Short mmCIF file of C-alpha atoms and ligand atoms in Angstrom, two decimals:
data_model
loop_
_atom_site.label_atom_id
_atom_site.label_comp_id
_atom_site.label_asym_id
_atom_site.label_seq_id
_atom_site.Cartn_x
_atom_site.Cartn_y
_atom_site.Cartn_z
CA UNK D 1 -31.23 12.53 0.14
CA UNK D 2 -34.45 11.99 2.27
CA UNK D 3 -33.91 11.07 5.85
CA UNK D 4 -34.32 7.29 6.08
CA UNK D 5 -33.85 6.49 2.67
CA UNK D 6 -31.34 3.61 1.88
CA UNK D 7 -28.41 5.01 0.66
CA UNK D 8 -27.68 4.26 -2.76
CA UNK D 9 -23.91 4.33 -3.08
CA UNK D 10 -24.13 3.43 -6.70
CA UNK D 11 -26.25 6.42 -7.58
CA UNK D 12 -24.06 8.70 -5.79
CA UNK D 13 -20.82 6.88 -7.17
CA UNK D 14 -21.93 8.39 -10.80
CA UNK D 15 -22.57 11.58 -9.76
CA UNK D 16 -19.45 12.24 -7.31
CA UNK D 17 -16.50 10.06 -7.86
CA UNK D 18 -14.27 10.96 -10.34
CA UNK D 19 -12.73 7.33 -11.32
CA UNK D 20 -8.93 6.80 -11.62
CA UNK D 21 -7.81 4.09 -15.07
CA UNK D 22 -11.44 3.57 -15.99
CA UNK D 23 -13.82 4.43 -19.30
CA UNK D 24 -15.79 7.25 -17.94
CA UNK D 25 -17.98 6.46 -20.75
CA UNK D 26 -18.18 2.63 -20.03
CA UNK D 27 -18.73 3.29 -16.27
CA UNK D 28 -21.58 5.68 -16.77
CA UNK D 29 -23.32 2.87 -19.00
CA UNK D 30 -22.90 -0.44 -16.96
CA UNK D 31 -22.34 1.80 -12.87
CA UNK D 32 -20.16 0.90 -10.31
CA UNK D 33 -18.96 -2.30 -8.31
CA UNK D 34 -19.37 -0.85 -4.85
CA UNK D 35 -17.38 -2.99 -2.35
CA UNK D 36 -18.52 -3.05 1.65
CA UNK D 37 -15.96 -5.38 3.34
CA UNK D 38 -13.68 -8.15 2.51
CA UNK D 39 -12.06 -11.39 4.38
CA UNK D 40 -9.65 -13.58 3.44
CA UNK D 41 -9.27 -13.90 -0.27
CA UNK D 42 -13.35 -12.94 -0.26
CA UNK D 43 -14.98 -9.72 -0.92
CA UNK D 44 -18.29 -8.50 -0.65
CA UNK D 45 -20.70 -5.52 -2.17
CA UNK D 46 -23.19 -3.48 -1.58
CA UNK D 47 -26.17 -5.96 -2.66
CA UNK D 48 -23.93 -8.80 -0.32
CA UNK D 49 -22.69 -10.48 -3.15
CA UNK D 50 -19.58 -12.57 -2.49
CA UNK D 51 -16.49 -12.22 -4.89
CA UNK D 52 -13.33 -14.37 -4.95
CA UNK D 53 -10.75 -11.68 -5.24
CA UNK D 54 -8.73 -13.36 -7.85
CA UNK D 55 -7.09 -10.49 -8.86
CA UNK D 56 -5.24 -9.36 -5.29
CA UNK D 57 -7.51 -5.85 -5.81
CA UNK D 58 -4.94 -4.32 -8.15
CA UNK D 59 -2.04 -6.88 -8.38
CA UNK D 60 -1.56 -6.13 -4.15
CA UNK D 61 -3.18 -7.75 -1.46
CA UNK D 62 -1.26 -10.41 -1.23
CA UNK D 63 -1.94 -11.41 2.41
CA UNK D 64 -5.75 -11.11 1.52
CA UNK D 65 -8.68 -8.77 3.60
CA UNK D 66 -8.62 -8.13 7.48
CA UNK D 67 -6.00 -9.72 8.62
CA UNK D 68 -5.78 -9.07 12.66
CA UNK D 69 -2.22 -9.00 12.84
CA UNK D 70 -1.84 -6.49 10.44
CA UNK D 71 -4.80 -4.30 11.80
CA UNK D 72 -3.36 -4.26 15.22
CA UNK D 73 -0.35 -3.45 14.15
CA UNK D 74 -1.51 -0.42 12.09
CA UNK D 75 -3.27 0.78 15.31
CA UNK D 76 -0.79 0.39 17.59
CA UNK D 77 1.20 2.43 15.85
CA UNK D 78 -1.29 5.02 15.60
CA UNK D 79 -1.58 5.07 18.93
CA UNK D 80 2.46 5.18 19.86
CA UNK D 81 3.13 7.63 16.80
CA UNK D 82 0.29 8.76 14.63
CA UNK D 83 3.04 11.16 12.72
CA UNK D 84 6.75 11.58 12.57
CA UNK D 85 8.66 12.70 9.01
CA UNK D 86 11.90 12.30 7.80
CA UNK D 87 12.80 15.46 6.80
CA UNK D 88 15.65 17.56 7.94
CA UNK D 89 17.17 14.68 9.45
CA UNK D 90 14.41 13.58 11.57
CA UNK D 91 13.05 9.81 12.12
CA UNK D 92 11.36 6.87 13.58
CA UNK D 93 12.01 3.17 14.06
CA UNK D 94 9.49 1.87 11.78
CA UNK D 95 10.72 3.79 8.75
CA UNK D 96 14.80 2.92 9.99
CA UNK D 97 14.03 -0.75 10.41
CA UNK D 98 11.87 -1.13 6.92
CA UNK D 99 15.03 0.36 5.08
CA UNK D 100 17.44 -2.00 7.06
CA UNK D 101 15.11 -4.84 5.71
CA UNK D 102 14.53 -4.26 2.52
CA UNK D 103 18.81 -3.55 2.32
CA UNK D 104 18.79 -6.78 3.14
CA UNK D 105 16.49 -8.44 0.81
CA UNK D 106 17.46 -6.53 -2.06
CA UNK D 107 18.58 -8.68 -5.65
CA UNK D 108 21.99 -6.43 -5.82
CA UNK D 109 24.58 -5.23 -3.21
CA UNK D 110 21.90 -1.98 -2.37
CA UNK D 111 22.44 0.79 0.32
CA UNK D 112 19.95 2.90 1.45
CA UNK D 113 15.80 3.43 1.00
CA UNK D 114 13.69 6.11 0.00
CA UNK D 115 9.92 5.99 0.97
CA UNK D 116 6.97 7.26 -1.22
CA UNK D 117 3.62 6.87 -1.17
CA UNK D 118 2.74 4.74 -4.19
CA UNK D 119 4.79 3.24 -7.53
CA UNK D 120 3.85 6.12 -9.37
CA UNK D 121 5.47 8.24 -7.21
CA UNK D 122 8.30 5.88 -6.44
CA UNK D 123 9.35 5.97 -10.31
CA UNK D 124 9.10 9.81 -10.34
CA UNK D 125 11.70 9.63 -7.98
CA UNK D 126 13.85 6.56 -9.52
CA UNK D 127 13.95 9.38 -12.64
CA UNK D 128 15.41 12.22 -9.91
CA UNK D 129 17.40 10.35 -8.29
CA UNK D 130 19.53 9.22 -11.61
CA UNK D 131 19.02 13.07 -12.69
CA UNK D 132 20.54 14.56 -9.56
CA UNK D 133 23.40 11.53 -9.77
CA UNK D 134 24.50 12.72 -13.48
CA UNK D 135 24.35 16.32 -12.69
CA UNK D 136 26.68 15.54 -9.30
CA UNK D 137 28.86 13.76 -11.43
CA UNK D 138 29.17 16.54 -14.19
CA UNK D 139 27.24 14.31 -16.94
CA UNK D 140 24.15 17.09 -17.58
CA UNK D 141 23.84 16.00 -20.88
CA UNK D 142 23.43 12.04 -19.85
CA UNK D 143 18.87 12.20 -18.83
CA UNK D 144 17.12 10.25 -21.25
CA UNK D 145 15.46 7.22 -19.81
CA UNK D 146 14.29 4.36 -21.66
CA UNK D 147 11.14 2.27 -20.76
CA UNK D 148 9.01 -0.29 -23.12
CA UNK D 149 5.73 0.04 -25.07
CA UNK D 150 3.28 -1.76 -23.14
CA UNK D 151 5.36 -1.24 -19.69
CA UNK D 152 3.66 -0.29 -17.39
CA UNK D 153 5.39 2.34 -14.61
CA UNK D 154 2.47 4.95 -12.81
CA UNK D 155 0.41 7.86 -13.93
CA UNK D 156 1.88 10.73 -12.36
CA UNK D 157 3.30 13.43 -15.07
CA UNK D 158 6.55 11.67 -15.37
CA UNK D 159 5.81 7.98 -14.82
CA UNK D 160 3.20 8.59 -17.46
CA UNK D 161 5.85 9.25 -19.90
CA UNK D 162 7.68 6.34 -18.92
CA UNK D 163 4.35 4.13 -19.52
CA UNK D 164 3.93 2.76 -22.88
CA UNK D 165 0.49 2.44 -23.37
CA UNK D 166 -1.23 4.86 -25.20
CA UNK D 167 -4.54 5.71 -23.12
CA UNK D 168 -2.09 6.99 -20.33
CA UNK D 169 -0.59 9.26 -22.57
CA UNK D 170 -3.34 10.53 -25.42
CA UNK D 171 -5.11 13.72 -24.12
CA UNK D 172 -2.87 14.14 -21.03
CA UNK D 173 0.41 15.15 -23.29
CA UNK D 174 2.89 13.08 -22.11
CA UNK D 175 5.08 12.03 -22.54
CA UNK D 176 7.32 14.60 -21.60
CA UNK D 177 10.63 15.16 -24.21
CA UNK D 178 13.30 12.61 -21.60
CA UNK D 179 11.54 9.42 -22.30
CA UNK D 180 11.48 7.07 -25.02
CA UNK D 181 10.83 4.00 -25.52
CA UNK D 182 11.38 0.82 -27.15
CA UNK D 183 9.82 -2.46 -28.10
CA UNK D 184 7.75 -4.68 -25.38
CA UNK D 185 8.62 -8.42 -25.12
CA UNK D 186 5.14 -9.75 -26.44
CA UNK D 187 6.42 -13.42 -27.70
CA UNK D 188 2.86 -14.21 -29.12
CA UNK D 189 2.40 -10.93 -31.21
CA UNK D 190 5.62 -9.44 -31.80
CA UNK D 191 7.59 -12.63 -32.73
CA UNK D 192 8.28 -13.37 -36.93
CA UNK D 193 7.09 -16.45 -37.98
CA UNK D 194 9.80 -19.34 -36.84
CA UNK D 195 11.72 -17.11 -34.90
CA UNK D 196 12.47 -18.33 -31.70
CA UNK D 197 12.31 -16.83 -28.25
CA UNK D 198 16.09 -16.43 -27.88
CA UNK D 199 16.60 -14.96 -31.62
CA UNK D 200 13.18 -12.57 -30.93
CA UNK D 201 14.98 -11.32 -27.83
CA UNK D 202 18.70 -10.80 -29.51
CA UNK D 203 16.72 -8.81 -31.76
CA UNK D 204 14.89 -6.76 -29.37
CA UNK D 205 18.13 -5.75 -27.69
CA UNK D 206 19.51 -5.15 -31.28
CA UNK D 207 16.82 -2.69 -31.30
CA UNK D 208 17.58 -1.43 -28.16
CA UNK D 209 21.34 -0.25 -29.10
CA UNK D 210 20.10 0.96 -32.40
CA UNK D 211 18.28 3.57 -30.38
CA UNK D 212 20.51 4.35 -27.65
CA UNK D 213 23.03 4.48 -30.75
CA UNK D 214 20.94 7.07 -32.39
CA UNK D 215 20.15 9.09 -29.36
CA UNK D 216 23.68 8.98 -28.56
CA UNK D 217 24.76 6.92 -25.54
CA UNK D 218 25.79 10.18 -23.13
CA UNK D 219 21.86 11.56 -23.76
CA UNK D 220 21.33 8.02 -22.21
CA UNK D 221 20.74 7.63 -18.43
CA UNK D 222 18.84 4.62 -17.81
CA UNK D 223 16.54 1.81 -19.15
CA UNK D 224 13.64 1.07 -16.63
CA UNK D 225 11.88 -2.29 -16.86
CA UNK D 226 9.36 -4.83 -15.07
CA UNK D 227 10.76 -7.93 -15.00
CA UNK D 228 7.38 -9.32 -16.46
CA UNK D 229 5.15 -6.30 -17.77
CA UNK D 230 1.31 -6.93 -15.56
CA UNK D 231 -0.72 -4.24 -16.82
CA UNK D 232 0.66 -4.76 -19.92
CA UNK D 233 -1.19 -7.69 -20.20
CA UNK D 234 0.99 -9.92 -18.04
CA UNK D 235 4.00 -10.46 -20.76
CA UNK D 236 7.01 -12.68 -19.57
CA UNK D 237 10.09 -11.67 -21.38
CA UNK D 238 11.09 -14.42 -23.56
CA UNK D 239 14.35 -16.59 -23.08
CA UNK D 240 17.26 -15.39 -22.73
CA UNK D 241 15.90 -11.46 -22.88
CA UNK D 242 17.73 -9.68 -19.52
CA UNK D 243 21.00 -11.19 -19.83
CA UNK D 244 21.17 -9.57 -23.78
CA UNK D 245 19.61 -6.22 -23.04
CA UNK D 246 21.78 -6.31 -19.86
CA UNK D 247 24.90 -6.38 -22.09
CA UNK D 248 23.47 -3.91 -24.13
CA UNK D 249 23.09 -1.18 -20.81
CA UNK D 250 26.59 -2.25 -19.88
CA UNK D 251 28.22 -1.34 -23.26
CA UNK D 252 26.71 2.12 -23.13
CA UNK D 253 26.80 3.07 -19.03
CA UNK D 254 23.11 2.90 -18.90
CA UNK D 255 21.62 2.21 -15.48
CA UNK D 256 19.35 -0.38 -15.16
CA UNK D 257 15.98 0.07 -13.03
CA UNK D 258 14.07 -2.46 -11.81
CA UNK D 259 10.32 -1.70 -11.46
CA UNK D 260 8.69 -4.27 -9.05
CA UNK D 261 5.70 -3.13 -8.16
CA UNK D 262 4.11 -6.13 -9.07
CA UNK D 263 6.42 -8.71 -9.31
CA UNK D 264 8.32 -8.02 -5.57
CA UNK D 265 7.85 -10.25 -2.41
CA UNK D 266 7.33 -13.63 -4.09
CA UNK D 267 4.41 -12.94 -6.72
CA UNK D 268 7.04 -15.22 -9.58
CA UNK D 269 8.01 -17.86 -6.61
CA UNK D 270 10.92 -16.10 -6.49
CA UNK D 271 11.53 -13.17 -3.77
CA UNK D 272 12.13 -10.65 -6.54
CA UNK D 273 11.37 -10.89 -10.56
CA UNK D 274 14.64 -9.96 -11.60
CA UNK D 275 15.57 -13.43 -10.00
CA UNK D 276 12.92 -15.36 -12.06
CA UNK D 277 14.39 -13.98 -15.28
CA UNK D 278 18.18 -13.08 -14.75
CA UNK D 279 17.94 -9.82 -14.51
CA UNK D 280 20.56 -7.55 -12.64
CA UNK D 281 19.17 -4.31 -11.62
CA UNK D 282 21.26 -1.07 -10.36
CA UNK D 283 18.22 0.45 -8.71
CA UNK D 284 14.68 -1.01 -7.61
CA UNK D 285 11.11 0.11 -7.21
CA UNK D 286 8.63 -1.63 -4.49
CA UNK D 287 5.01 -1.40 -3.47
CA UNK D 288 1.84 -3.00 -3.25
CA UNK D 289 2.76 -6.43 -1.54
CA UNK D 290 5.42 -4.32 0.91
CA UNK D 291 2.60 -3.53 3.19
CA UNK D 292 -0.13 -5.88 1.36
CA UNK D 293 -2.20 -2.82 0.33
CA UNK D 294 -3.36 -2.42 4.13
CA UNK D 295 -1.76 1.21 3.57
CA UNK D 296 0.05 3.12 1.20
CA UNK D 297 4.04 3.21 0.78
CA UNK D 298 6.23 2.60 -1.81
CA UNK D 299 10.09 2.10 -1.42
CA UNK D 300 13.31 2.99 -3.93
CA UNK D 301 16.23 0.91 -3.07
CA UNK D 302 19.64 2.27 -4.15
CA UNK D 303 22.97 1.09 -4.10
CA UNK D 304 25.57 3.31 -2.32
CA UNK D 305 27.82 4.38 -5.82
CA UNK D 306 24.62 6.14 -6.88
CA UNK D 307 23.73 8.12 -3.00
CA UNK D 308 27.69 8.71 -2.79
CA UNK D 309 27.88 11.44 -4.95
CA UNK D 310 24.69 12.69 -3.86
CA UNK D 311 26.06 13.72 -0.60
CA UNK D 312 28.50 16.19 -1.48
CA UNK D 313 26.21 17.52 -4.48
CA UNK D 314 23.01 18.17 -1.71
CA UNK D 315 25.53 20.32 0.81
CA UNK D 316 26.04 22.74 -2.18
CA UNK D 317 22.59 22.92 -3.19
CA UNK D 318 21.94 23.36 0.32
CA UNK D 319 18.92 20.39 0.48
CA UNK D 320 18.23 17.55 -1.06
CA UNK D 321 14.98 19.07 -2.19
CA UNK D 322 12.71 15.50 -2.95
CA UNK D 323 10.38 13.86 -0.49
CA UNK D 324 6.80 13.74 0.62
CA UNK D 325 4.85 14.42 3.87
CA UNK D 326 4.21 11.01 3.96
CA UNK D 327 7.64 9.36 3.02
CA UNK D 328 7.94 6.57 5.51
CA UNK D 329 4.75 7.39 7.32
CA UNK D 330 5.14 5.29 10.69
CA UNK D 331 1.99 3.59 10.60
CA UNK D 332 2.60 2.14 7.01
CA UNK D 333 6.00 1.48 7.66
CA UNK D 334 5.24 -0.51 10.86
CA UNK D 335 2.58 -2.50 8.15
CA UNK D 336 4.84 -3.02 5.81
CA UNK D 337 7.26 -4.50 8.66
CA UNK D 338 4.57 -6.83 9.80
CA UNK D 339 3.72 -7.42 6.29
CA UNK D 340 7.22 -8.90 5.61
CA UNK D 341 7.23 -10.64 8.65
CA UNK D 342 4.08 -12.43 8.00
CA UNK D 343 5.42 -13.47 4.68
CA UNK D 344 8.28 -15.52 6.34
CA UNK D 345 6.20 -16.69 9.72
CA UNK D 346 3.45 -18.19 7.60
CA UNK D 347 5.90 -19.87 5.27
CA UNK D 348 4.16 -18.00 2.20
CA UNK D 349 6.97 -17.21 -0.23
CA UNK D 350 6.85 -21.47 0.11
CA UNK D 351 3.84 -21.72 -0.07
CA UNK D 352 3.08 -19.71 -3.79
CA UNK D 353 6.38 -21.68 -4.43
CA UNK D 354 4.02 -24.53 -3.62
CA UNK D 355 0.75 -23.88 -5.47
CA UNK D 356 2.29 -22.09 -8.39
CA UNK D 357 2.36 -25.48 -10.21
CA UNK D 358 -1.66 -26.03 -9.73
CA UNK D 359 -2.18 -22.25 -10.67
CA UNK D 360 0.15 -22.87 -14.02
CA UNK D 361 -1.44 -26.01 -15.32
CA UNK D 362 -5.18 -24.49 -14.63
CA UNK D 363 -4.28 -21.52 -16.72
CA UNK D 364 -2.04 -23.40 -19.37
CA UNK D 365 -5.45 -25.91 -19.88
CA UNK D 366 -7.41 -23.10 -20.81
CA UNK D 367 -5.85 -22.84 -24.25
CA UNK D 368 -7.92 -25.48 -25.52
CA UNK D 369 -10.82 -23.26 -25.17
CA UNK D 370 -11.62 -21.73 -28.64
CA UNK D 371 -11.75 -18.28 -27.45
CA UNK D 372 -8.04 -18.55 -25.84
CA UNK D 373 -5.26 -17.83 -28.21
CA UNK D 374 -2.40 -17.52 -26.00
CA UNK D 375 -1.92 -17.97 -21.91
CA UNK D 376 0.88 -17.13 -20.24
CA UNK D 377 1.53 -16.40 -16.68
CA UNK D 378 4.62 -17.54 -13.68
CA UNK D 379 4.21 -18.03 -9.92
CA UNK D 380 0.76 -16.64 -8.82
CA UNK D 381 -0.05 -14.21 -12.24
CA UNK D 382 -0.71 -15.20 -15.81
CA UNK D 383 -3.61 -14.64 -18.26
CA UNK D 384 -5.68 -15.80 -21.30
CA UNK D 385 -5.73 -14.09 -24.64
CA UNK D 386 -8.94 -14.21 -26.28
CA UNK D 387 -9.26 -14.06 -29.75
CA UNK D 388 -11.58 -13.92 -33.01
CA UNK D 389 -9.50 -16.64 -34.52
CA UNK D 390 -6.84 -19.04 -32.58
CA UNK D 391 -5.33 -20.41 -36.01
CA UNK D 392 -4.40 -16.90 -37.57
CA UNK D 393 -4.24 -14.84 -34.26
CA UNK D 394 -6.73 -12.52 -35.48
CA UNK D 395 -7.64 -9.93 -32.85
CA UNK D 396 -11.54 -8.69 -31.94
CA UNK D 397 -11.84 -4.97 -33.34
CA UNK D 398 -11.54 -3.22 -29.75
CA UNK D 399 -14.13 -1.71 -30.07
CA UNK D 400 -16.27 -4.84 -29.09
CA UNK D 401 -14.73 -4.48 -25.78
CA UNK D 402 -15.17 -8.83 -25.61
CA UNK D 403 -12.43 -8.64 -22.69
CA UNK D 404 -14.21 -6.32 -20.99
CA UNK D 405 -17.74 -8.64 -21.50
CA UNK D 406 -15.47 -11.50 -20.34
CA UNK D 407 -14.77 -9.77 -16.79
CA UNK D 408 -18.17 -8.70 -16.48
CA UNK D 409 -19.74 -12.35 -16.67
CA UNK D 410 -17.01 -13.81 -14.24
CA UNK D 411 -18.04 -11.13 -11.89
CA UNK D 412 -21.73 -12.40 -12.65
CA UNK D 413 -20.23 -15.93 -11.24
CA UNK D 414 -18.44 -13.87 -8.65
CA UNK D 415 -15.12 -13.86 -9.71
CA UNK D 416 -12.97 -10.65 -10.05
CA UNK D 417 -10.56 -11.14 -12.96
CA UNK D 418 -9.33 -7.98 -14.93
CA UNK D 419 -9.56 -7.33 -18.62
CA UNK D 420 -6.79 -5.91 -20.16
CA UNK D 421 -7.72 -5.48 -23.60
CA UNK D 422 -9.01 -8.97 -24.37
CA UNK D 423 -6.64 -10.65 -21.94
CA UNK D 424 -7.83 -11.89 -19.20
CA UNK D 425 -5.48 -10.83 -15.94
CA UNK D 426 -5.27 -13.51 -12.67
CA UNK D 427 -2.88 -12.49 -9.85
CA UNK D 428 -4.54 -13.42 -6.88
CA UNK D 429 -3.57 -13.09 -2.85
CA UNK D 430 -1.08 -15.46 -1.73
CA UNK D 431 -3.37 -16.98 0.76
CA UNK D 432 -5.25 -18.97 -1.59
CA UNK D 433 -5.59 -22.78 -1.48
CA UNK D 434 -5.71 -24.96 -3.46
CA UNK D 435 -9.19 -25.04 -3.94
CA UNK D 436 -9.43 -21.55 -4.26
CA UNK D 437 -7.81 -22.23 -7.57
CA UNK D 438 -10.18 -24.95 -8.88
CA UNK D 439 -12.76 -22.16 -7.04
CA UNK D 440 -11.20 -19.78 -9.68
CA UNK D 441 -10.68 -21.27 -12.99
CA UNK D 442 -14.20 -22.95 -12.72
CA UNK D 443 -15.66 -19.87 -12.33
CA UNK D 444 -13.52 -18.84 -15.11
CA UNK D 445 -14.15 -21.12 -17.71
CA UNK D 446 -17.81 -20.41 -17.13
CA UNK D 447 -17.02 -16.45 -17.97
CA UNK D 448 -15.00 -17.98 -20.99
CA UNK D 449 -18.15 -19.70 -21.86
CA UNK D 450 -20.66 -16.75 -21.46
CA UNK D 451 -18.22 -15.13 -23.24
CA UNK D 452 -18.04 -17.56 -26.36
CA UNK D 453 -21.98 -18.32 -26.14
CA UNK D 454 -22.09 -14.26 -26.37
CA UNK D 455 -20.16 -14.19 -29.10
CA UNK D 456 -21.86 -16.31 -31.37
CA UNK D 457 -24.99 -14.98 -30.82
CA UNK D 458 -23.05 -11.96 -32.47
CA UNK D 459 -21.81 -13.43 -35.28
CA UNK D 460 -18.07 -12.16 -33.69
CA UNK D 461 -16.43 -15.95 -33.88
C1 LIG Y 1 4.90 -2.17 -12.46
C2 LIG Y 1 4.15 -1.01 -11.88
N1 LIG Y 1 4.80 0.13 -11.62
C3 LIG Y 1 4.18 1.18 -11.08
C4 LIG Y 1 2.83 1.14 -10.79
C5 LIG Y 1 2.15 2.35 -10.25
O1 LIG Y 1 1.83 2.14 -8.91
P1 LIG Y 1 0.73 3.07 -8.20
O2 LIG Y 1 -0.59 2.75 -8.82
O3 LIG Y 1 0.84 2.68 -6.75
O4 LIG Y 1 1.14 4.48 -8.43
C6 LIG Y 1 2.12 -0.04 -11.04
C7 LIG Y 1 0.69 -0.12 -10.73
O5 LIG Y 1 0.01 -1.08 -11.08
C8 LIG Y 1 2.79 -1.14 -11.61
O6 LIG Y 1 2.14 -2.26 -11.92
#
């Protein structure tokens, strides 16, 4: 580049950055959204364009951009202890107070924490730790896990396989021979006609103990869920659902872990999502809102009957040989701290409690729109279903990418929403007001609109 040119950070996005979850193809056709700095629930690119961040970046900043409190606090860490591990037995207060909090706030009677780097990671090790517990209790045989088409659980080369959506898996052959899955809780699509939500979900755990039946329960290990599936296009299990597959697990000694990535620290109005739909985990996975996104760390909570046996098992092995140069990192344990802190101080697990109401009705209004066939959505997340036909459901051929057109003209109004196929994700940071959310599904409806007018001009509707 020529000395004093402007740098064009959308030109040299193209040619550099290879793009994690994205259509390379898509992306090289339409460029880059190339974000400079954000504040409050408000971000900003490179042209100075203001966004309302409506979708918490990637389900995650729940406290919103450049807050102080967590700044300083990442920096003062820095400064005190840039770097201490806990390997070999060593440690640090940040990391040894996170784990005694999140003990604490955990939805079952938990012991002890692990600390990755990201839910991906986090899951890998959910899937170790219940290997290294069967093998320790002389169960080799008992490794399968089960997860859910359309659940959603990371992209590394195991949490791949326990993701049930195809694009993670095509190409990248995964997933590996231990995972299987089983049906996703998708009331609007995978219901009979008449049946209702309490008979749909007696028959998805029927479903469920046909295949653990078939597998043969000691090849079973554990059944992994979110409590609401986000990136599967924010599906609440229907009525009724955790309490039947629950019995299910029981029956047939399969563990039960609770992936709440999304769903932890309040995002339902409850603290965890197993609590908004009576679910009773063995084993949990957190992220995203435990340090707000400011940095990276993910956390495994485990209840003491599964790190008992563990113990013995490690001093013959000679090591528990799992963990990360990063597990617990100091400064993003310290965030994460502050993080939770912040969450009680400002009264915000209240306060989502609070505007979750507002939030609800906005998003349950838009199914009078004729593109919307379905919303659904709890707390601070839901989304709109668009369709080619609201009276028979009929889908738009995918190919027409019209969720994808949908996000693109809210961003036009500057609104960041996220298409997942053609529904349209909202999870946005905690922080928001209530005009924010008038702010958000105005803004909204006038993407729906685009969207619609768009639509017809193609002949799609
Ligand atoms: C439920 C769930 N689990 C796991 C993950 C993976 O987390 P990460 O992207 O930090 O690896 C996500 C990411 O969105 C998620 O939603």
């Amino acid at each position: 580049m020529e000395a004093g040119a402007r740098l064009d950070l959308d030109a040299l996005d193209l040619q550099r950055v290879l793009h994690p979850n994205t259509n390379l193809a898509a992306l090289h056709r339409g460029g880059p959204l190339v974000l400079v700095r954000g504040k409050g629930v408000h971000v900003y690119d490179n042209g100075g364009k203001q966004y309302i961040e409506a979708m918490a970046g990637l389900w995650c900043t729940t406290l919103g951009y450049g807050d102080d409190e967590l700044a300083r606090t990442a920096y003062e860490q820095i400064k005190k202890l840039s770097f201490a591990h806990l390997f070999t037995g060593k440690s640090h207060e940040p990391a040894i107070l996170l784990a005694d909090k999140l003990v604490g706030m955990a939805p079952f009677a938990a012991s002890r924490v692990f600390f990755g780097n990201s839910g991906s990671d986090a899951n890998d090790t959910q899937i170790k730790l219940v290997w290294y517990y069967n093998n320790a209790l002389g169960r080799p045989k008992k490794k399968k896990i089960i997860a859910r088409t359309k659940g959603y659980h990371g992209t590394t080369l195991a949490s791949a396989g326990l993701t049930g959506l195809p694009s993670f898996h095509k190409l990248f052959d995964v997933p590996l021979p231990p995972f299987l899955h089983t049906d996703a809780p998708y009331y609007y699509r995978g219901a009979q006609p008449g049946e209702s939500e309490a008979q749909y979900a007696a028959r998805l755990a029927a479903n469920l103990e046909q295949l653990i039946e078939r597998e043969g329960p000691e090849t079973v290990a554990a059944f992994i869920a979110e409590p609401l599936m986000g990136v599967g296009g924010v599906l609440l299990p229907p009525r009724g659902y955790f309490p039947k597959i629950q019995a299910v697990l029981e029956k047939h000694d399969v563990l039960l872990i609770d992936d709440e990535v999304i769903t932890g620290f309040g995002r339902t109005g409850e603290l965890w999502g197993a609590q908004a739909f009576g679910m009773r985990p063995h084993t949990l996975t957190a992220a995203k809102a435990l340090s707000s996104a400011y940095l990276p760390i993910s956390a495994v909570i485990v209840p003491e009957f599964l790190y008992a046996p563990m113990i013995e098992a490690s001093g013959e092995v000679g090591l528990f040989g799992h963990g990360f140069t990063y597990s617990g990192h100091p400064a993003a344990a310290a965030v994460a701290l502050r993080a939770l802190a912040i969450y009680e101080e400002r009264k915000l697990y209240e306060h989502v409690r609070e505007i979750a109401p507002q939030f609800q009705e906005r998003l349950a209004a838009l199914a009078a729109h004729p593109l919307v066939g379905d919303t659904r959505g709890v707390g601070l997340v839901g989304a709109c279903e668009l369709v080619a036909n609201k009276s028979t459901k009929a889908a738009f051929d995918a190919k027409l990418a019209v969720g994808a057109r949908c996000m693109a003209f809210c961003q036009e109004h500057g609104l960041i929403v996220r298409a997942i196929g053609d529904s349209i994700a909202i999870c946005p940071p905690f922080i928001v007001t209530s005009a924010h959310v008038d702010e958000i599904f105005a803004k909204l409806a006038r993407g729906l609109d685009d969207t619609l007018a768009w639509a017809k001009r193609e002949k799609l509707t």
